PDB file of C-alpha atoms in Angstrom:
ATOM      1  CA  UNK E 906       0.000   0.000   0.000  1.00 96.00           C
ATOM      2  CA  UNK E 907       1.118   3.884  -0.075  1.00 97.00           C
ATOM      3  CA  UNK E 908       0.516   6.267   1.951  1.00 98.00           C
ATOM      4  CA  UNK E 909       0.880   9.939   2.548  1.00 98.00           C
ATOM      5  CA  UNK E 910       2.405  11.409   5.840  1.00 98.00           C
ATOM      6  CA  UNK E 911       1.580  14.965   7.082  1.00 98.00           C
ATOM      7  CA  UNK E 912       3.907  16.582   9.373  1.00 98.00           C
ATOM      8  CA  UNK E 913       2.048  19.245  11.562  1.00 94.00           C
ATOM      9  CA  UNK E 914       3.683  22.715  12.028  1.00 93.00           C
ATOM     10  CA  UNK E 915       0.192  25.064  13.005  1.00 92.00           C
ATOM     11  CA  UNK E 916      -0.146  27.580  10.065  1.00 94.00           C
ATOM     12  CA  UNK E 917       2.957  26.283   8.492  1.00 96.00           C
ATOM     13  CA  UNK E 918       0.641  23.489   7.309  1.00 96.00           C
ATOM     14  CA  UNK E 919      -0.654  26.498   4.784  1.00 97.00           C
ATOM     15  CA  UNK E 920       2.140  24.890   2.760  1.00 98.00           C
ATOM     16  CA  UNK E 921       0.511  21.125   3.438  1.00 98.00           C
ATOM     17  CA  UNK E 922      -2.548  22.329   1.857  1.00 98.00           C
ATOM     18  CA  UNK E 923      -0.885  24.407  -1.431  1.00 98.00           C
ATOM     19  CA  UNK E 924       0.674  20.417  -1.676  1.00 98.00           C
ATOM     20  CA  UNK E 925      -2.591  18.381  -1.053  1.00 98.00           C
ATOM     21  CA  UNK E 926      -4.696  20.686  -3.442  1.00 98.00           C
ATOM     22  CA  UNK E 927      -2.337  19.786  -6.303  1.00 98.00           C
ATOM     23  CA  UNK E 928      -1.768  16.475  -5.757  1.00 98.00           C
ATOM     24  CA  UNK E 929      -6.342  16.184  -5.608  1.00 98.00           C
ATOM     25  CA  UNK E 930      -6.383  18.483  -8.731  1.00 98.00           C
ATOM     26  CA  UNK E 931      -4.271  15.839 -10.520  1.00 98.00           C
ATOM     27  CA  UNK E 932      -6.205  13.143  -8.918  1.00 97.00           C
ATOM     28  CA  UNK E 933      -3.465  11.577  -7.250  1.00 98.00           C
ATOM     29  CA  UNK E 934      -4.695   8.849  -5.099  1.00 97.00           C
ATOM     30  CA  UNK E 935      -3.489   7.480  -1.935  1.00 98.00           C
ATOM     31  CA  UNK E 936      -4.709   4.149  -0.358  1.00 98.00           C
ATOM     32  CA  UNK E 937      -4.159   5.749   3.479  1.00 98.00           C
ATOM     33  CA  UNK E 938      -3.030   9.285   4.875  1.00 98.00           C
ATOM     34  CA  UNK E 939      -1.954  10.213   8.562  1.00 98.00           C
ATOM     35  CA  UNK E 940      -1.719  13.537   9.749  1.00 98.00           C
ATOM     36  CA  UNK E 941      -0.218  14.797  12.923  1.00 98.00           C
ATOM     37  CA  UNK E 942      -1.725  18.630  14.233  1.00 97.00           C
ATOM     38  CA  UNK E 943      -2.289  20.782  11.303  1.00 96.00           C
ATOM     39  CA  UNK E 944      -1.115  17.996   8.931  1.00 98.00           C
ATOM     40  CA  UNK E 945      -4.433  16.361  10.521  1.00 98.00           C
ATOM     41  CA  UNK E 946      -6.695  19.307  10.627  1.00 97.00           C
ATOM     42  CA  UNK E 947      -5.480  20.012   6.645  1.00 98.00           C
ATOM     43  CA  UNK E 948      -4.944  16.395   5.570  1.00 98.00           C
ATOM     44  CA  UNK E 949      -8.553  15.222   6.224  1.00 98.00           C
ATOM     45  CA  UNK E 950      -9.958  17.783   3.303  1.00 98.00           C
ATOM     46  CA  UNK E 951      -7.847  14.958   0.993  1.00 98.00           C
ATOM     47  CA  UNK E 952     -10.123  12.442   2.297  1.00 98.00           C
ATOM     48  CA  UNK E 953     -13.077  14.426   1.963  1.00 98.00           C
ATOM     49  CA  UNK E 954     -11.924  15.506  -1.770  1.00 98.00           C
ATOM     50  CA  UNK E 955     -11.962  19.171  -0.667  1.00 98.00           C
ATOM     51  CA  UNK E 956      -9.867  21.096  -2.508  1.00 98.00           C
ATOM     52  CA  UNK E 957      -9.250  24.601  -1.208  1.00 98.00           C
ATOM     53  CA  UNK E 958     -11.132  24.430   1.986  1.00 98.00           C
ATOM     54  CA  UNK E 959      -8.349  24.795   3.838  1.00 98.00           C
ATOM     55  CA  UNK E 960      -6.904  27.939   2.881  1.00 98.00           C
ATOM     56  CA  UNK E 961     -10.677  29.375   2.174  1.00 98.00           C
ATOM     57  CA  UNK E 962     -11.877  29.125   6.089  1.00 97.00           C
ATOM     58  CA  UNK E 963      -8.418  29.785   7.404  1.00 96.00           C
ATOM     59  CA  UNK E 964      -7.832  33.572   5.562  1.00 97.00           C
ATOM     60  CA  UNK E 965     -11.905  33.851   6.287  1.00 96.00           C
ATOM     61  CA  UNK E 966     -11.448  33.881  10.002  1.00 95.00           C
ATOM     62  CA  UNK E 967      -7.964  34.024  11.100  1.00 92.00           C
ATOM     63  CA  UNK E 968      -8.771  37.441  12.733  1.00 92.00           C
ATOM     64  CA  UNK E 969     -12.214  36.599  13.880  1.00 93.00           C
ATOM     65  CA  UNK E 970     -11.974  36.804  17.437  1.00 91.00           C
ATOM     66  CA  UNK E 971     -14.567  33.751  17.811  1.00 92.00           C
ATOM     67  CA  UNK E 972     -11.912  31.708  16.078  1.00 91.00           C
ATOM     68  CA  UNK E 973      -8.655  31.849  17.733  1.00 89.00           C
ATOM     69  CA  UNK E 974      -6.617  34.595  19.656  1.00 85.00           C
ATOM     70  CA  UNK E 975      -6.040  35.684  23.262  1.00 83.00           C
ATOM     71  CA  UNK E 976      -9.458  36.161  23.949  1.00 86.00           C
ATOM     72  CA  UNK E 977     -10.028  32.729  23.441  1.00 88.00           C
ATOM     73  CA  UNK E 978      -7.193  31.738  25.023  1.00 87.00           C
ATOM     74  CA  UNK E 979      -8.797  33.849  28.355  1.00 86.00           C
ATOM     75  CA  UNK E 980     -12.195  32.799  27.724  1.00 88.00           C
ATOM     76  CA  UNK E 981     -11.734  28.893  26.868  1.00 89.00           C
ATOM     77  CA  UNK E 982      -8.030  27.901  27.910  1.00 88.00           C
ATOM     78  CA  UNK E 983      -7.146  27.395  24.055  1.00 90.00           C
ATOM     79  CA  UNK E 984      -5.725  29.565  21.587  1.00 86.00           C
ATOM     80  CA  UNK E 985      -8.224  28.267  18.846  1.00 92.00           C
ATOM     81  CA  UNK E 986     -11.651  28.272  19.787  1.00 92.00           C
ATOM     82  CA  UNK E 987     -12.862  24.452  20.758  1.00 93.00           C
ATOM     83  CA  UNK E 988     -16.348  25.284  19.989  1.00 95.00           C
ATOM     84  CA  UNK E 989     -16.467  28.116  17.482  1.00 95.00           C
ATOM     85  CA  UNK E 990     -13.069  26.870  15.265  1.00 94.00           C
ATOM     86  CA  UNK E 991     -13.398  22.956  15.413  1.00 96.00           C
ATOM     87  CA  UNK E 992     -17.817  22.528  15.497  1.00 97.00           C
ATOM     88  CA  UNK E 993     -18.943  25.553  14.180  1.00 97.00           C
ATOM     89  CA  UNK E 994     -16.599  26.310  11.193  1.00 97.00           C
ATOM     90  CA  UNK E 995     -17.265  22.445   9.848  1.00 97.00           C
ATOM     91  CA  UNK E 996     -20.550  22.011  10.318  1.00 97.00           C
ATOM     92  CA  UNK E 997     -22.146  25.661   9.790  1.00 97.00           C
ATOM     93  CA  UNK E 998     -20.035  28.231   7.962  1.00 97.00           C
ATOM     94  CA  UNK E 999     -17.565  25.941   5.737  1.00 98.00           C
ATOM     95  CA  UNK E1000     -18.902  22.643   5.881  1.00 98.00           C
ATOM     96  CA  UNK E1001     -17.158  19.638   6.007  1.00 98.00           C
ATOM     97  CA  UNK E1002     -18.014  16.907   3.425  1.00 98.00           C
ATOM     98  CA  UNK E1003     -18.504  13.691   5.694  1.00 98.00           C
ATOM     99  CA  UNK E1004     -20.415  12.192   3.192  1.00 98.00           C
ATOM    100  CA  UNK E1005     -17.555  12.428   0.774  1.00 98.00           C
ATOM    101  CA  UNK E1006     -14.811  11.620   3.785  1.00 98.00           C
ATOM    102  CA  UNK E1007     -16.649   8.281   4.576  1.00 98.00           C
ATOM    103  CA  UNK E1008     -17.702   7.012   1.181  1.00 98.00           C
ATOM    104  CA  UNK E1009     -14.011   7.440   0.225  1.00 98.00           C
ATOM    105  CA  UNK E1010     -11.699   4.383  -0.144  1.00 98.00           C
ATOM    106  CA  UNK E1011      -8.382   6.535   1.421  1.00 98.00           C
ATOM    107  CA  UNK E1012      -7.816   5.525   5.533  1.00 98.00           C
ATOM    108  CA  UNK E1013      -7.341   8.645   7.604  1.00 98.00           C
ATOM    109  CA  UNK E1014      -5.022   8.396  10.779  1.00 98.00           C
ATOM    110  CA  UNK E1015      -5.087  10.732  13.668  1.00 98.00           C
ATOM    111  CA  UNK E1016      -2.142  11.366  15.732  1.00 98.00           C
ATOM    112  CA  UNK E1017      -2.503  12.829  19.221  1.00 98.00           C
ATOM    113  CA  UNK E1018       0.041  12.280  22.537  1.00 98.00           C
ATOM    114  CA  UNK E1019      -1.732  10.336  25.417  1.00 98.00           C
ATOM    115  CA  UNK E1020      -0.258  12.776  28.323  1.00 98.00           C
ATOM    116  CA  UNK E1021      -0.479  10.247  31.024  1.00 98.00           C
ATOM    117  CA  UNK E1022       1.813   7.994  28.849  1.00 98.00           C
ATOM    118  CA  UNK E1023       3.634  10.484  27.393  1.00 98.00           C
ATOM    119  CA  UNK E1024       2.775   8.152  24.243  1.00 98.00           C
ATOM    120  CA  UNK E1025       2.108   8.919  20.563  1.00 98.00           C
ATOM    121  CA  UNK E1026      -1.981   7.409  19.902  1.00 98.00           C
ATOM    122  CA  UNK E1027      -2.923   6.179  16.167  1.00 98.00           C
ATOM    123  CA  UNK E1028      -6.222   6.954  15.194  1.00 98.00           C
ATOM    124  CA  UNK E1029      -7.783   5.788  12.500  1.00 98.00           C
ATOM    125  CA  UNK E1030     -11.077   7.653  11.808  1.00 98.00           C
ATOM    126  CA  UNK E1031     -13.566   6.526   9.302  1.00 98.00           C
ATOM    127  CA  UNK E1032     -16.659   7.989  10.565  1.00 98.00           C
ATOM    128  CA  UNK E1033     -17.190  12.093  10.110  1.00 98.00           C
ATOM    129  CA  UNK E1034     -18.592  14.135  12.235  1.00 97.00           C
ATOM    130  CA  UNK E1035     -18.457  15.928  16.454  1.00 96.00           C
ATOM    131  CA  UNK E1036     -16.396  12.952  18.006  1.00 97.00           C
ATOM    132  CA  UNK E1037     -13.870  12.896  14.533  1.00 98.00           C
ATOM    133  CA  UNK E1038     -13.555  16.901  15.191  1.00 98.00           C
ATOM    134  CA  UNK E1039     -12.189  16.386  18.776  1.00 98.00           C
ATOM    135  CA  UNK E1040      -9.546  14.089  17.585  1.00 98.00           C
ATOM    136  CA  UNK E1041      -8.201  16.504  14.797  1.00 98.00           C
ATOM    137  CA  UNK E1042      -8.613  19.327  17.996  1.00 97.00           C
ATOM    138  CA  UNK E1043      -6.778  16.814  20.115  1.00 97.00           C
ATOM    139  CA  UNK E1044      -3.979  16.078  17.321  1.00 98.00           C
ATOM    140  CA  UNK E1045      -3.783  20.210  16.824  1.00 96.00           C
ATOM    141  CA  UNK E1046      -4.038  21.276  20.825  1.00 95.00           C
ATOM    142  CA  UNK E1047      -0.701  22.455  21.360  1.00 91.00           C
ATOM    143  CA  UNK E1048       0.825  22.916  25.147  1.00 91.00           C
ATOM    144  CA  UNK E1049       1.036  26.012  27.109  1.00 89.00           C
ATOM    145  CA  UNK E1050      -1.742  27.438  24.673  1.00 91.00           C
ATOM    146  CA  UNK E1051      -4.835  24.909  24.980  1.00 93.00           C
ATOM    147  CA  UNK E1052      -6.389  22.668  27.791  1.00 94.00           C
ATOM    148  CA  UNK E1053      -5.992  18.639  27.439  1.00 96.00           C
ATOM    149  CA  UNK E1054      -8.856  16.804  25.231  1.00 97.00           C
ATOM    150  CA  UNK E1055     -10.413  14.140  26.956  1.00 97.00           C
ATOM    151  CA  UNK E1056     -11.199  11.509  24.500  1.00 97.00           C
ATOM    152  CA  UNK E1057     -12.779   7.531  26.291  1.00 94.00           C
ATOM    153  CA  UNK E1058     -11.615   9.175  29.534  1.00 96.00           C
ATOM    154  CA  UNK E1059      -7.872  10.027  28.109  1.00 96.00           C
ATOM    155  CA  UNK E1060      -6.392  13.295  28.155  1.00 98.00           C
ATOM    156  CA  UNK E1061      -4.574  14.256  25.137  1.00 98.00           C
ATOM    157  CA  UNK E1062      -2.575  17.191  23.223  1.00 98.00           C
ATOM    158  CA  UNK E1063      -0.892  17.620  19.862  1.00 97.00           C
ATOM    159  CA  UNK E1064       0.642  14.496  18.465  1.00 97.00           C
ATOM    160  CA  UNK E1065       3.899  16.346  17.615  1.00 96.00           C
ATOM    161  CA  UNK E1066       4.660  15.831  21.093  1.00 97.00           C
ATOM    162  CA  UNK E1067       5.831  12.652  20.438  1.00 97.00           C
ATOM    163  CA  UNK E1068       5.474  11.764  17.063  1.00 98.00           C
ATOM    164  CA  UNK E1069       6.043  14.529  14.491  1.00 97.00           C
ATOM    165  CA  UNK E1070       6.511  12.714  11.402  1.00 98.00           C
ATOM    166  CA  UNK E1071       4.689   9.189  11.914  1.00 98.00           C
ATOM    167  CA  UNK E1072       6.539   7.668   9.339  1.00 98.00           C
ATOM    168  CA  UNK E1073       7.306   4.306  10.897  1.00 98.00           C
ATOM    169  CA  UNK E1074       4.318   3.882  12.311  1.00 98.00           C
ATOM    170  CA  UNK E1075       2.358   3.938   8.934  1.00 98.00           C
ATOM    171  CA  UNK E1076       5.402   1.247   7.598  1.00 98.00           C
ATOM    172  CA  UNK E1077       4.783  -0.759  10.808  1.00 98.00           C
ATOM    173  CA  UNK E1078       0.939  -1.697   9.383  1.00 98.00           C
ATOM    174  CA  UNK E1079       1.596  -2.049   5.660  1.00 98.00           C
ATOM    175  CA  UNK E1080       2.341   1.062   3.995  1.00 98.00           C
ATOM    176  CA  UNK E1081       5.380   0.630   2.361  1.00 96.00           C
ATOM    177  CA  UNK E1082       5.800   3.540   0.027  1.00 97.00           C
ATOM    178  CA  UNK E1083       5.289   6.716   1.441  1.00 98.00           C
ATOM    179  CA  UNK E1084       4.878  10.449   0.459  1.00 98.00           C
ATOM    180  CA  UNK E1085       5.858  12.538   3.615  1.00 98.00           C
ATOM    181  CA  UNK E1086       4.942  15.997   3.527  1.00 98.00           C
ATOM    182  CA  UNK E1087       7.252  18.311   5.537  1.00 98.00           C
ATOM    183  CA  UNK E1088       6.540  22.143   6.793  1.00 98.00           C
ATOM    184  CA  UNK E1089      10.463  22.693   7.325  1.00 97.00           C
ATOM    185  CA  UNK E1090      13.729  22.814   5.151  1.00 97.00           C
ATOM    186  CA  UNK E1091      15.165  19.739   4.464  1.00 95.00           C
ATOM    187  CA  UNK E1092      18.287  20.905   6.118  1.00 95.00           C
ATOM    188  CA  UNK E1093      15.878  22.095   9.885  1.00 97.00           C
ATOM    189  CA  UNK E1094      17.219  20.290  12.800  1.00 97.00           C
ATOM    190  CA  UNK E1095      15.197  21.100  15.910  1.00 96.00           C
ATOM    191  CA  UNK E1096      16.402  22.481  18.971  1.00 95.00           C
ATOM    192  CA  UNK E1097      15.599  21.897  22.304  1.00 93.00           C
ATOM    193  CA  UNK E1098      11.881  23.161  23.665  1.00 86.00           C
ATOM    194  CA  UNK E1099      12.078  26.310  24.557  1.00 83.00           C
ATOM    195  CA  UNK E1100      10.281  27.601  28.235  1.00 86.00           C
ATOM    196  CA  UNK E1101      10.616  24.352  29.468  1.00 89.00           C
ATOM    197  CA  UNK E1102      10.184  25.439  33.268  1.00 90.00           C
ATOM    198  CA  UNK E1103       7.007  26.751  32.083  1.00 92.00           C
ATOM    199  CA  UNK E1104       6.394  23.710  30.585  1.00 92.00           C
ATOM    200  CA  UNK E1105       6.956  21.439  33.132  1.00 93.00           C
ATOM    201  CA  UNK E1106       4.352  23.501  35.087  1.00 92.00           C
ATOM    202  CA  UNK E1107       1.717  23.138  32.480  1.00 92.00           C
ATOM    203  CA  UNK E1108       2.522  19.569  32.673  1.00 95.00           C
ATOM    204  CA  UNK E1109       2.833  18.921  36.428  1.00 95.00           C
ATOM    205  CA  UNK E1110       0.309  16.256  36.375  1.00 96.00           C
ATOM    206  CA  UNK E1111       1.593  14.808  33.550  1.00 97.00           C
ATOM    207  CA  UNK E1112       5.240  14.101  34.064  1.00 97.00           C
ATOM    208  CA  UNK E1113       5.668  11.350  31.177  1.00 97.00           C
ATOM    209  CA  UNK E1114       4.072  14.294  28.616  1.00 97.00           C
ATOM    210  CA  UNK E1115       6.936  16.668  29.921  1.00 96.00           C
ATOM    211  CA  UNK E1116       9.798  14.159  29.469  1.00 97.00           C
ATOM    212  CA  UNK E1117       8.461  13.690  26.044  1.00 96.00           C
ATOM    213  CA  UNK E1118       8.845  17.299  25.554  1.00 96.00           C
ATOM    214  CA  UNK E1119      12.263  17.385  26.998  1.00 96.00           C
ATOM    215  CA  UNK E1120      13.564  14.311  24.657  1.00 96.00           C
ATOM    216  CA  UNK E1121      10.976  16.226  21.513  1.00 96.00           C
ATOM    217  CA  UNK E1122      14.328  17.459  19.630  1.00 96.00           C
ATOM    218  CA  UNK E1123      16.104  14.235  19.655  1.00 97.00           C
ATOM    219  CA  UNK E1124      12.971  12.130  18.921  1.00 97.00           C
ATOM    220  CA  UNK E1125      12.879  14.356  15.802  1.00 97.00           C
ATOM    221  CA  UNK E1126      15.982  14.608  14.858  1.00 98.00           C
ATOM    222  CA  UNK E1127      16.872  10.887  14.959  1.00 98.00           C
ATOM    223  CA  UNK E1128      13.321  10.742  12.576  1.00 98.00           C
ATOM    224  CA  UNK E1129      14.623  12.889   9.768  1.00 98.00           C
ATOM    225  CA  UNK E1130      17.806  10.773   9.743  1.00 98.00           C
ATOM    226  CA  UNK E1131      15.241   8.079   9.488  1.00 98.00           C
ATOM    227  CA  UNK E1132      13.391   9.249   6.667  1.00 98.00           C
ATOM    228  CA  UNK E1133      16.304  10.573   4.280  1.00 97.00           C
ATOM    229  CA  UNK E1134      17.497   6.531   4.891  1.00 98.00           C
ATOM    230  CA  UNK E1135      13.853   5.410   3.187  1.00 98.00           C
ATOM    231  CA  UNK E1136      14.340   8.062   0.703  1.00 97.00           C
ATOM    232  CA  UNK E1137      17.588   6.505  -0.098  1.00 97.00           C
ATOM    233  CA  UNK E1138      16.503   3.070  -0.055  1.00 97.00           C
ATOM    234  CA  UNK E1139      13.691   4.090  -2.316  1.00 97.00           C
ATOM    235  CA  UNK E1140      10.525   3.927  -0.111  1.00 97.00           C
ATOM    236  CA  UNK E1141      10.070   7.604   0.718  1.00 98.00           C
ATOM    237  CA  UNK E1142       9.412  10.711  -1.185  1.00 98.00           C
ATOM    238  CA  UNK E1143       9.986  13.796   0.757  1.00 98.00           C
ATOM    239  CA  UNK E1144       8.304  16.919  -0.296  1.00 98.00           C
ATOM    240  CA  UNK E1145       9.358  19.523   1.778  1.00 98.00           C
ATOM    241  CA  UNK E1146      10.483  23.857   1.195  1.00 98.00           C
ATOM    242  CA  UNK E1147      13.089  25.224  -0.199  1.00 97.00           C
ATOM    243  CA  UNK E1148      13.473  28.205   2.590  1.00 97.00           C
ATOM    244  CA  UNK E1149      11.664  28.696   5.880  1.00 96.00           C
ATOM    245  CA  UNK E1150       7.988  29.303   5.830  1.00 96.00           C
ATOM    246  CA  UNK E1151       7.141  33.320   6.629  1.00 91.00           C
ATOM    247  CA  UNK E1152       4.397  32.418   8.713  1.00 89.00           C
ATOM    248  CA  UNK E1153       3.849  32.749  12.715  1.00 81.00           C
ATOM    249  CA  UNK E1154       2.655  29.425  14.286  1.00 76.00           C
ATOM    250  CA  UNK E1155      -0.232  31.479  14.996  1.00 79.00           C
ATOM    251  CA  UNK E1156      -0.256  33.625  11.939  1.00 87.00           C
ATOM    252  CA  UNK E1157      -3.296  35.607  11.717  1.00 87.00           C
ATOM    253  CA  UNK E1158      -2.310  37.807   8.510  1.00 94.00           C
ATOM    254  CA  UNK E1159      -4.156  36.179   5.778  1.00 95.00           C
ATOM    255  CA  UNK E1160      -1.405  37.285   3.124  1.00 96.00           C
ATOM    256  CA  UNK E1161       0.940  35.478   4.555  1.00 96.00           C
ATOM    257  CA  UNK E1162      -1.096  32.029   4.772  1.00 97.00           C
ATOM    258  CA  UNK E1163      -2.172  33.172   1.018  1.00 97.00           C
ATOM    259  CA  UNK E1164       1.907  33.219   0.346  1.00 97.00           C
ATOM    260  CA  UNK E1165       2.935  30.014   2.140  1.00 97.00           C
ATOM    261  CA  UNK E1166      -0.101  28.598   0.756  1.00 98.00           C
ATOM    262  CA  UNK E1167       1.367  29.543  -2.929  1.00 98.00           C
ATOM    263  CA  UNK E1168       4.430  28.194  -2.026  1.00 98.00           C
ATOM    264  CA  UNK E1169       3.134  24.702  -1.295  1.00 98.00           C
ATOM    265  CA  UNK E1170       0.766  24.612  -4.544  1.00 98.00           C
ATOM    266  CA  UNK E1171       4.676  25.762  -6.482  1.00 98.00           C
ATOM    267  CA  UNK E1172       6.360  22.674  -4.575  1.00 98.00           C
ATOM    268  CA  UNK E1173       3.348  20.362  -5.234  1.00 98.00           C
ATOM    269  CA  UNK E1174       3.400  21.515  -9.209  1.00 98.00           C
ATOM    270  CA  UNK E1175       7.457  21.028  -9.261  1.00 98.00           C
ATOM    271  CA  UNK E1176       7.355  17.827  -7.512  1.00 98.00           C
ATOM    272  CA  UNK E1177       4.250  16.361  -9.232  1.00 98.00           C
ATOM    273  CA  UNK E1178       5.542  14.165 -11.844  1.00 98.00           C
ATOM    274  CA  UNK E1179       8.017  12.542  -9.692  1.00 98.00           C
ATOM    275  CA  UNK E1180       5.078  12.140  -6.914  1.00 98.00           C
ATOM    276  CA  UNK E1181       3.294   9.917  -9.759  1.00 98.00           C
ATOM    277  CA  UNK E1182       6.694   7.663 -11.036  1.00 97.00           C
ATOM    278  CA  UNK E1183       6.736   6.849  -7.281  1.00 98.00           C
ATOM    279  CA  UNK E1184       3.655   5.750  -6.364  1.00 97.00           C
ATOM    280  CA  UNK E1185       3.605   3.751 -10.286  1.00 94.00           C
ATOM    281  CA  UNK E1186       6.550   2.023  -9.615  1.00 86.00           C
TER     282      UNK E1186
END
């Protein structure tokens, strides 16, 4: 089987979605997809055979107050609106197609952090609707900026906490050629988590969660040297930017998630042909 892999990277993922809408307008098919964060949140539109939704509802409200921004941060504990951005949007203002997402063929994966574990959890979601929302909002909940999502009585947060780029996961059951979609350079190496004192005190209760944060870099790190190894053994096609992404993690300027967003669908046009020898071979 292939498969497609969606690192997350909040509004980096603009560049995720310039990618995805080529590789639908081509009608390049993939027989699973997992997304971690906004890879999720952006990835399931491929599922759903969405094209542009993404960067349509994110320039449409990335300065409505009701959406995301310190108000909601004060008001709900989360930067991004739980009710307003992940119920509202999808189901009133820019509807989701969970028709479409079900009747499709393509497996979606989910990939949120179980914070009493500290543990990366695989999701595979093939129903649409309220409960599918809160697992993309789980997968996207990022720490210091949004309360835990309790899922069957777990508490979770964004899957980048500890696994960014599920790559070996999606091998482990059966997908053996993979497209993996990066938001960073092919030359980023990540540091170590910054405000980590803070950290630790958003985390008190969850002290397997913080050493994941604390190990985050190398966990990474060691998974890019992982991937370039598939790439060389022919398994793995990376798609990733030439320069770093001008956009915030919380980038509210919709020019800039129009640029980034242009900058994906110019990777996803330059990288299309080889995309389809890939998955032919």
């Amino acid at each position: 089987m292939n498969g497609l892999v969606l690192e997350g990277g909040a509004m980096r993922g603009m560049f995720t979605a310039g990618v995805i809408d080529v590789m639908m307008e081509a009608g390049v098919c993939y027989d699973g997809a997992i997304g971690v964060s906004a890879g999720a949140a952006f990835g399931c539109n491929y599922k759903s055979g969405q094209i542009g939704r993404v960067i349509r509802y994110n320039t449409a409200f990335c300065r409505d107050k009701r959406y995301c921004g310190l108000r909601c941060l004060l008001r709900t504990g989360s930067l991004y609106s739980p009710t307003f951005c992940y119920h509202t949007v999808p189901n009133e203002y820019d509807i989701f197609d969970g028709e479409a997402y079900e009747q499709s063929p393509m497996a979606f994966y989910v990939v949120t952090t179980d914070l009493e574990t500290g543990e990366p959890i695989y999701r595979r979601c093939d129903k649409a609707g309220d409960e599918f929302f809160e697992w993309i909002r789980a997968s996207s909940s990022l720490p210091l900026v949004s309360r835990p999502v309790v899922i069957d009585g777990k508490p979770m947060l964004d899957g980048g906490m500890s696994d960014s780029i599920p790559l070996r996961y999606f091998e482990s059951i059966g997908y053996e050629k993979n497209v993996v979609v990066l938001t960073r350079p092919r030359d980023y190496r990540k540091t170590p988590t910054e405000h980590l004192r803070l950290m630790r005190h958003a985390l008190r209760k969850y002290p397997k969660a913080y050493e994941a944060m604390v190990k985050r870099h190398e966990v990474y790190n060691e998974t890019l040297d992982y991937i370039a190894a598939r790439e060389e053994a022919g398994k793995t096609l990376v798609i990733a930017p030439h320069a770093p992404l001008d956009a915030g993690s919380m980038e509210r300027d919709p020019d800039k998630l129009r640029a980034v967003y242009k900058i994906g669908r110019e990777r996803g046009q330059e990288t299309l042909a080889a995309v389809k020898r890939f998955l032919e071979e």
